[in-house]
Short mmCIF file of C-alpha atoms in Angstrom, two decimals:
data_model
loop_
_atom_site.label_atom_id
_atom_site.label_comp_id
_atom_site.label_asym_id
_atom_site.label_seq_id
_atom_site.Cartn_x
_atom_site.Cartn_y
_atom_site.Cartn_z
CA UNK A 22 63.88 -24.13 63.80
CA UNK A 23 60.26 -23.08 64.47
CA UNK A 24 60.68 -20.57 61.71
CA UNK A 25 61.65 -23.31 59.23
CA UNK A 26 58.89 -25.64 60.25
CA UNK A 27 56.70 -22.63 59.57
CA UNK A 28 57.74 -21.34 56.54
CA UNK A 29 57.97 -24.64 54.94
CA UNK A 30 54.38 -25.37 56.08
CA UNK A 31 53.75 -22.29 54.69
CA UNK A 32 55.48 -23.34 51.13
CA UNK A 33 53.50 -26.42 51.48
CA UNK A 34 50.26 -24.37 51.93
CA UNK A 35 50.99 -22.42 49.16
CA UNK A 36 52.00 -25.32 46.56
CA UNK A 37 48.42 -26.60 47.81
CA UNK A 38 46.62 -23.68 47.21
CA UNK A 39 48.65 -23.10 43.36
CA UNK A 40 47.68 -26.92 42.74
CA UNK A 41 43.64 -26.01 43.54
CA UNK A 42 44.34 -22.80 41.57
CA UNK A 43 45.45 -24.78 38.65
CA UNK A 44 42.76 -27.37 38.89
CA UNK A 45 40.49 -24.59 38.82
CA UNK A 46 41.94 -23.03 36.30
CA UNK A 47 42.06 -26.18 34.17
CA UNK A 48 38.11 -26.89 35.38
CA UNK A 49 37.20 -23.40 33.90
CA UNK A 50 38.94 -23.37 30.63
CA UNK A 51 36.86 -27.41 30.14
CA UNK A 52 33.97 -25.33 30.88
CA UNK A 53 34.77 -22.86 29.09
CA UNK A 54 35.35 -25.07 26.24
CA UNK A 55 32.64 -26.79 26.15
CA UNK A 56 30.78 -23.59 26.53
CA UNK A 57 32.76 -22.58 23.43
CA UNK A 58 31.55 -25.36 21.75
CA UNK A 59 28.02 -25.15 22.51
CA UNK A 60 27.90 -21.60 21.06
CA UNK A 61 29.27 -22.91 17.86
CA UNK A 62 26.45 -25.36 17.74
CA UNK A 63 23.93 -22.71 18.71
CA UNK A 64 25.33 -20.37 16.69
CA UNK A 65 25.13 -23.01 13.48
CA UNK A 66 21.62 -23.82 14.28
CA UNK A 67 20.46 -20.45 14.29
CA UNK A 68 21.95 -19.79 11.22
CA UNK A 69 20.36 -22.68 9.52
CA UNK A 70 17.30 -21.01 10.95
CA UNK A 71 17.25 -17.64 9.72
CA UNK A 72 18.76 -19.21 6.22
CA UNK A 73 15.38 -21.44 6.64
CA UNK A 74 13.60 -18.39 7.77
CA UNK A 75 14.57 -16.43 5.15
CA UNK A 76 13.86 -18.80 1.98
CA UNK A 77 10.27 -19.01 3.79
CA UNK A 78 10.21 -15.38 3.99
CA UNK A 79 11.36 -15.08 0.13
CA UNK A 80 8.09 -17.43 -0.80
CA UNK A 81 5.70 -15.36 1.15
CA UNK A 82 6.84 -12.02 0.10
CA UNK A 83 6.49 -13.69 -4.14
CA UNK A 84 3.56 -15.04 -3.51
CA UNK A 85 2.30 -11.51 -1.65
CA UNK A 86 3.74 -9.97 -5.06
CA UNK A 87 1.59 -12.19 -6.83
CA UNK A 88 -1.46 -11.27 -4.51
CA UNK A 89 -0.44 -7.65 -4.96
CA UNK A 90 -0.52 -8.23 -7.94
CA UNK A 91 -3.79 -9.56 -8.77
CA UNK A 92 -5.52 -6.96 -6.71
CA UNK A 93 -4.04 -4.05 -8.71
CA UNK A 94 -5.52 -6.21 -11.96
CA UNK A 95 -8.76 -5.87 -9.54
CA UNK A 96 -8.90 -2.62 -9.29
CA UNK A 97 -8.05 -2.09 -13.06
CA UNK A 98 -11.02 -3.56 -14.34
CA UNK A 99 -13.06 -1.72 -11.48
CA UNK A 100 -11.74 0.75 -13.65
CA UNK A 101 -12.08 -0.59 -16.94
CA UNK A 102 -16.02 -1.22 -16.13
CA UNK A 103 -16.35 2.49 -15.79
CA UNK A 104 -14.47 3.08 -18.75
CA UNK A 105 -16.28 1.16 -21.04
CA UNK A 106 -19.26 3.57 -20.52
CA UNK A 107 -17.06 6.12 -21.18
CA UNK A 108 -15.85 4.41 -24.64
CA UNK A 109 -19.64 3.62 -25.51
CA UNK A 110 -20.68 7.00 -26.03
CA UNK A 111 -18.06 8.51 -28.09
CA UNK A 112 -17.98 5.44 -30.29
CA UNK A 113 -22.12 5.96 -30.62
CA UNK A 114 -21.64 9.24 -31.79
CA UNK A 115 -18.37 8.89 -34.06
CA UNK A 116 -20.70 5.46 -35.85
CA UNK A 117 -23.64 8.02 -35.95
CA UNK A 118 -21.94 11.21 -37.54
CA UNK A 119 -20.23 8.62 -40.13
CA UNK A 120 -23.64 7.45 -40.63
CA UNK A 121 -24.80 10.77 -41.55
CA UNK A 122 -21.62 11.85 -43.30
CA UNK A 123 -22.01 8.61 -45.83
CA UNK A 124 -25.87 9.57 -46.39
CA UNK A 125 -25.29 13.83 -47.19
CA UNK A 126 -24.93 15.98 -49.78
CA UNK A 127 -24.97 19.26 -47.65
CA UNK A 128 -20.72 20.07 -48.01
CA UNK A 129 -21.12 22.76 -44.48
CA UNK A 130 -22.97 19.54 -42.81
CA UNK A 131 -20.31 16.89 -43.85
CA UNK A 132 -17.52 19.88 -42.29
CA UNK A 133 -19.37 19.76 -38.83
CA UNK A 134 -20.29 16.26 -38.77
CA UNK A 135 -16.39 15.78 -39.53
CA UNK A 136 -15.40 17.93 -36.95
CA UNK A 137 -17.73 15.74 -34.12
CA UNK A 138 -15.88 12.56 -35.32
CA UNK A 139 -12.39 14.27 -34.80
CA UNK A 140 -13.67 15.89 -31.38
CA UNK A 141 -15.35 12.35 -30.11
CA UNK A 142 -12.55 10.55 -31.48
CA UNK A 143 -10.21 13.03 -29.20
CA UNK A 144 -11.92 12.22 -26.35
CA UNK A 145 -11.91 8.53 -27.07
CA UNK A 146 -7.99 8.51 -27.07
CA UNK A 147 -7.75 10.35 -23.62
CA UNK A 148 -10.08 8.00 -21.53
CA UNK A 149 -7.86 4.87 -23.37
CA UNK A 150 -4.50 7.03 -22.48
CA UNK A 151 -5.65 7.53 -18.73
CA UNK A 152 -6.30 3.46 -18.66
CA UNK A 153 -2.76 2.59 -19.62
CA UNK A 154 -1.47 5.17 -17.71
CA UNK A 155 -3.54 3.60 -14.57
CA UNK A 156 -2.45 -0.18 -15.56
CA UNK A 157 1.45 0.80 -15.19
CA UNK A 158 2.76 -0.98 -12.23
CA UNK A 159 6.38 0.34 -12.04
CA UNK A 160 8.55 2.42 -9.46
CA UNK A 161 7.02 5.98 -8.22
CA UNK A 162 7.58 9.03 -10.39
CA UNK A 163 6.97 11.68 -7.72
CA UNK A 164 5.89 14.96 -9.45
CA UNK A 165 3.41 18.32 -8.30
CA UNK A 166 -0.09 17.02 -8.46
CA UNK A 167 -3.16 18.80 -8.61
CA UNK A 168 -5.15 16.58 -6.00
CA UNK A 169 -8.60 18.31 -7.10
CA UNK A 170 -7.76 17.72 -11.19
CA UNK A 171 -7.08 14.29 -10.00
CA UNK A 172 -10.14 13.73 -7.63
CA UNK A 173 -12.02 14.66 -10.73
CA UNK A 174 -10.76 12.20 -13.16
CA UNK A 175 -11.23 9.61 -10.39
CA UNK A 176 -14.31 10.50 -10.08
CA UNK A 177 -15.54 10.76 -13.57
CA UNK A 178 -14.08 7.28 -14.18
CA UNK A 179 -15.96 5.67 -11.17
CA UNK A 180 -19.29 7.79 -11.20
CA UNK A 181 -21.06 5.09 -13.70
CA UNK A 182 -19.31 2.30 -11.89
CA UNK A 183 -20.84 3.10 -8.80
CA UNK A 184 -24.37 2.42 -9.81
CA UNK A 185 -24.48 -0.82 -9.98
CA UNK A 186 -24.22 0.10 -5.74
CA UNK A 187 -27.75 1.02 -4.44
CA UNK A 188 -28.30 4.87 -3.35
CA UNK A 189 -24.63 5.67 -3.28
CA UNK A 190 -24.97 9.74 -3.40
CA UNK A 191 -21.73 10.69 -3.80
CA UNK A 192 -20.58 13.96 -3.23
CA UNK A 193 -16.94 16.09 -4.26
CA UNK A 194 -15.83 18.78 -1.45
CA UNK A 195 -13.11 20.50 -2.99
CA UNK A 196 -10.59 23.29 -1.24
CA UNK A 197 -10.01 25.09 -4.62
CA UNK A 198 -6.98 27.31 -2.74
CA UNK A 199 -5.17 23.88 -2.62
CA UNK A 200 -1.17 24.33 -3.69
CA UNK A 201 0.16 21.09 -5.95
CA UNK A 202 1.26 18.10 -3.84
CA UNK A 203 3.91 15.70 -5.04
CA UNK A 204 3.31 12.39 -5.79
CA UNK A 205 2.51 9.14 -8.28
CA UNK A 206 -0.32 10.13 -9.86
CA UNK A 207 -1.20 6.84 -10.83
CA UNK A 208 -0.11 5.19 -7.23
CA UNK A 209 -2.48 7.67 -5.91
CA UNK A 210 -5.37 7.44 -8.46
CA UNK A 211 -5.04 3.50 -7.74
CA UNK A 212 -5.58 3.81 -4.22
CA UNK A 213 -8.29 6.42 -4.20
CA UNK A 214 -10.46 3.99 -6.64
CA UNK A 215 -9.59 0.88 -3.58
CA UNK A 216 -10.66 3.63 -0.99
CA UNK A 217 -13.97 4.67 -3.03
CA UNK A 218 -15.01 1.31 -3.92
CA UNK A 219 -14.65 0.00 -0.35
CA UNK A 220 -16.57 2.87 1.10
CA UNK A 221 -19.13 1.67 -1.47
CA UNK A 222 -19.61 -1.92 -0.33
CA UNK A 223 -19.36 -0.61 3.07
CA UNK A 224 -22.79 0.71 2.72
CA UNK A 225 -24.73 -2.13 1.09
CA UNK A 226 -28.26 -0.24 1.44
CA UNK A 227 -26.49 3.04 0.18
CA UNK A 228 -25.83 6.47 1.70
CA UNK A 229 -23.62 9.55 1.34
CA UNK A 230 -19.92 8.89 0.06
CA UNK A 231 -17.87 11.87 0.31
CA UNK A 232 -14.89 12.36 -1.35
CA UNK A 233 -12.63 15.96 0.01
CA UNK A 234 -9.58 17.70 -0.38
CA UNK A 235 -7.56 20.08 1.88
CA UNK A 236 -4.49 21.22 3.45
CA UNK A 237 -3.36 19.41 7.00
CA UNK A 238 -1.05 22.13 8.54
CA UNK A 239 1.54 23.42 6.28
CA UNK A 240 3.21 20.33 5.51
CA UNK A 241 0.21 17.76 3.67
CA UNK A 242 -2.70 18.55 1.15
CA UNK A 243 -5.33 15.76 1.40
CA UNK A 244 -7.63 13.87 0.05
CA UNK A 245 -10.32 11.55 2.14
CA UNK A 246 -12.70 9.45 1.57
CA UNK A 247 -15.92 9.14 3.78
CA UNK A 248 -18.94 7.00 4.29
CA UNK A 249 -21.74 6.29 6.16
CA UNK A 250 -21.62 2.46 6.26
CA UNK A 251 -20.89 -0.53 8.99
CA UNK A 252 -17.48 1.28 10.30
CA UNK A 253 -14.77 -1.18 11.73
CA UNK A 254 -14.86 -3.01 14.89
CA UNK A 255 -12.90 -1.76 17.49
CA UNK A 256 -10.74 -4.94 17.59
CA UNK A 257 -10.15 -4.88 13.74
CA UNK A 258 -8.71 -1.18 13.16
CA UNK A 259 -5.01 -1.56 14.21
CA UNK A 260 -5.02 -4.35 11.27
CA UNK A 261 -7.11 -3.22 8.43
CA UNK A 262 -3.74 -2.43 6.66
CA UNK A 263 -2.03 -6.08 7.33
CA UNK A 264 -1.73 -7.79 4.43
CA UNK A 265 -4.07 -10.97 3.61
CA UNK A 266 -6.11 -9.30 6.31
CA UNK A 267 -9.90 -8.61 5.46
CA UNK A 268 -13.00 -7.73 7.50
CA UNK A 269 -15.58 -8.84 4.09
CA UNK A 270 -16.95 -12.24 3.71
CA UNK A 271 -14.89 -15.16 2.57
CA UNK A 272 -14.78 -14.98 -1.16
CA UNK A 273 -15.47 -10.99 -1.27
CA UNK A 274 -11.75 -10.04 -0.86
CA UNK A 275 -8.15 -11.04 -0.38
CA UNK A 276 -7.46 -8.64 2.37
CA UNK A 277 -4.70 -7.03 0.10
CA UNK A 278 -6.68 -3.76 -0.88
CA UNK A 279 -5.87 -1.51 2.13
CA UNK A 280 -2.08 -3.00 2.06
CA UNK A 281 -1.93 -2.04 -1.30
CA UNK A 282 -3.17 1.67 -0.53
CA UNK A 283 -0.59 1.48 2.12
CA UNK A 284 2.69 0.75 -0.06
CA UNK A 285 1.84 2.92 -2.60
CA UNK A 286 0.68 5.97 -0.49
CA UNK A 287 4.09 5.22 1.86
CA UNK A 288 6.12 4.71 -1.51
CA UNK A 289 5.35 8.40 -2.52
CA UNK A 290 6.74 9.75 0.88
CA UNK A 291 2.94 9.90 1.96
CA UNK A 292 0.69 8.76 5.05
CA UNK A 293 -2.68 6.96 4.93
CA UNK A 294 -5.00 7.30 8.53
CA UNK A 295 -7.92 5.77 9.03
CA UNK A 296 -11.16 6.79 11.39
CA UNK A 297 -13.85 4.93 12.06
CA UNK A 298 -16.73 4.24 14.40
CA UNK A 299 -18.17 0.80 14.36
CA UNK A 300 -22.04 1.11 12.88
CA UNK A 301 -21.19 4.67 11.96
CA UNK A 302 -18.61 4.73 8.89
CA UNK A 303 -15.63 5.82 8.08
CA UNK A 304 -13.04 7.91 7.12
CA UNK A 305 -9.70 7.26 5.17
CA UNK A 306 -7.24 9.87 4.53
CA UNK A 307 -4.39 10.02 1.86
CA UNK A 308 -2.13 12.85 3.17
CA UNK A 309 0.92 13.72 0.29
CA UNK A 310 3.44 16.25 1.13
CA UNK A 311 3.77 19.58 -0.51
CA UNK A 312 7.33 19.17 -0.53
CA UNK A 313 9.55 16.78 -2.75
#
């Protein structure tokens, strides 16, 4: 008999125990129902969110296109200042020779004046040829470049320009062993014309502005860009190349010119750097690689 009052107080305990283990169980799947249910809701308001978050991030990035943009049109008629002096004096000399041509007899004159129209009128096409080619805004067409050719034309294009920049002496250092690098050449000419131009309103009372090419290791030809102007605060160099971000006065920039150096140098496979010592100048570097 005492083993039958035990085991049945035992069945008794154990009914007890599988009731509390199916309240629990029960108590758990509630919770984890309404857990269930609160991820849902979570789960739809985040996604609301990053649709929300994304349509905001859609407006920003057009109107950064726009921006983009507008600072490429910038730099263009940087450009386009330059290359009116370099229209001018062809166009004197092709109005002059026709001049002549219209006023002489001599037929071995009228052959050589002739011959200085065609020649001007040559060079004329090339400089209008090398602005189209610079105003193309369109995917990169990576080929071998000839950084020092290029450096050169930059150069020629901008040397007038920079006058109307007080006691800008600006110098070429060229490493004439330097094998072809691939690249845009127009993505890179743009940005070299934002680096050159900012190292020229970087020194507002003038100074040296040197522009060099070289090899970085085996793997990167170069081409920098160095002045002797107010430098970047210490606090300001990790974000010189954030977009909208700009250490000139209010009205003097849109903070999209180092950006823009930065997608276009990064769309051709390439690396910009930038050194600089606040009060001392700087030094911005456009590294291409030598291989495709």
């Amino acid at each position: 008999m005492d083993e039958q009052e035990q085991l049945k107080k035992r069945v008794g305990e154990l009914e007890i125990e599988l009731e509390d283990a199916r309240n629990l169980s029960r108590a758990r799947e509630r919770l984890l129902m309404a857990n269930i249910q609160e991820l849902n809701e979570s789960y739809n308001a985040l996604r609301e969110k990053v649709k929300d978050i994304r349509e905001r991030d859609k407006k920003i990035r057009d109107f950064t296109d726009v921006l983009t943009r507008a600072n490429r049109l910038a730099s263009l008629g940087e450009l386009a200042a330059s290359i009116a002096h370099e229209i001018k004096n062809p166009l004197i000399s092709i109005q002059g020779f026709a001049r002549r041509i219209s006023q002489g007899q001599d037929s071995h004159k009228l052959d050589t004046y002739a011959k200085f129209i065609e020649k001007e009128a040559e060079r004329l096409s090339t400089v209008l040829m090398k602005l189209l080619d610079f105003s193309r805004m369109t995917e990169p067409n990576r080929e071998q470049l000839d950084l020092n050719h290029l450096v050169d034309d930059t150069v020629l294009f901008l040397e007038h320009h920079l006058t109307r920049f007080r006691n800008i002496d600006l110098k070429v250092e060229k490493d004439e062993t330097l094998p072809p690098a691939y690249g845009d050449r127009v993505h890179v000419q743009q940005a070299l014309v934002n680096l050159v131009m900012n190292a020229a309103q970087a020194m507002p009372g003038g100074g040296p502005l040197v522009v060099k090419t070289g090899k970085r290791d085996d793997a990167y030809a170069y081409v920098s860009v160095t002045d002797k102007g107010t430098g970047i605060r210490k606090e300001d160099r990790e974000r010189i190349f954030e977009s909208f971000f700009t250490t000139k006065a209010k009205g003097e920039g849109t903070g999209l010119g180092l950006s823009l150096v930065k997608r276009l140098i990064e769309a051709n496979e390439g690396k910009i750097e930038a050194e600089s010592t606040e009060g001392a100048g700087s030094t911005f570097t456009i590294l291409l690689p030598f291989r495709a």
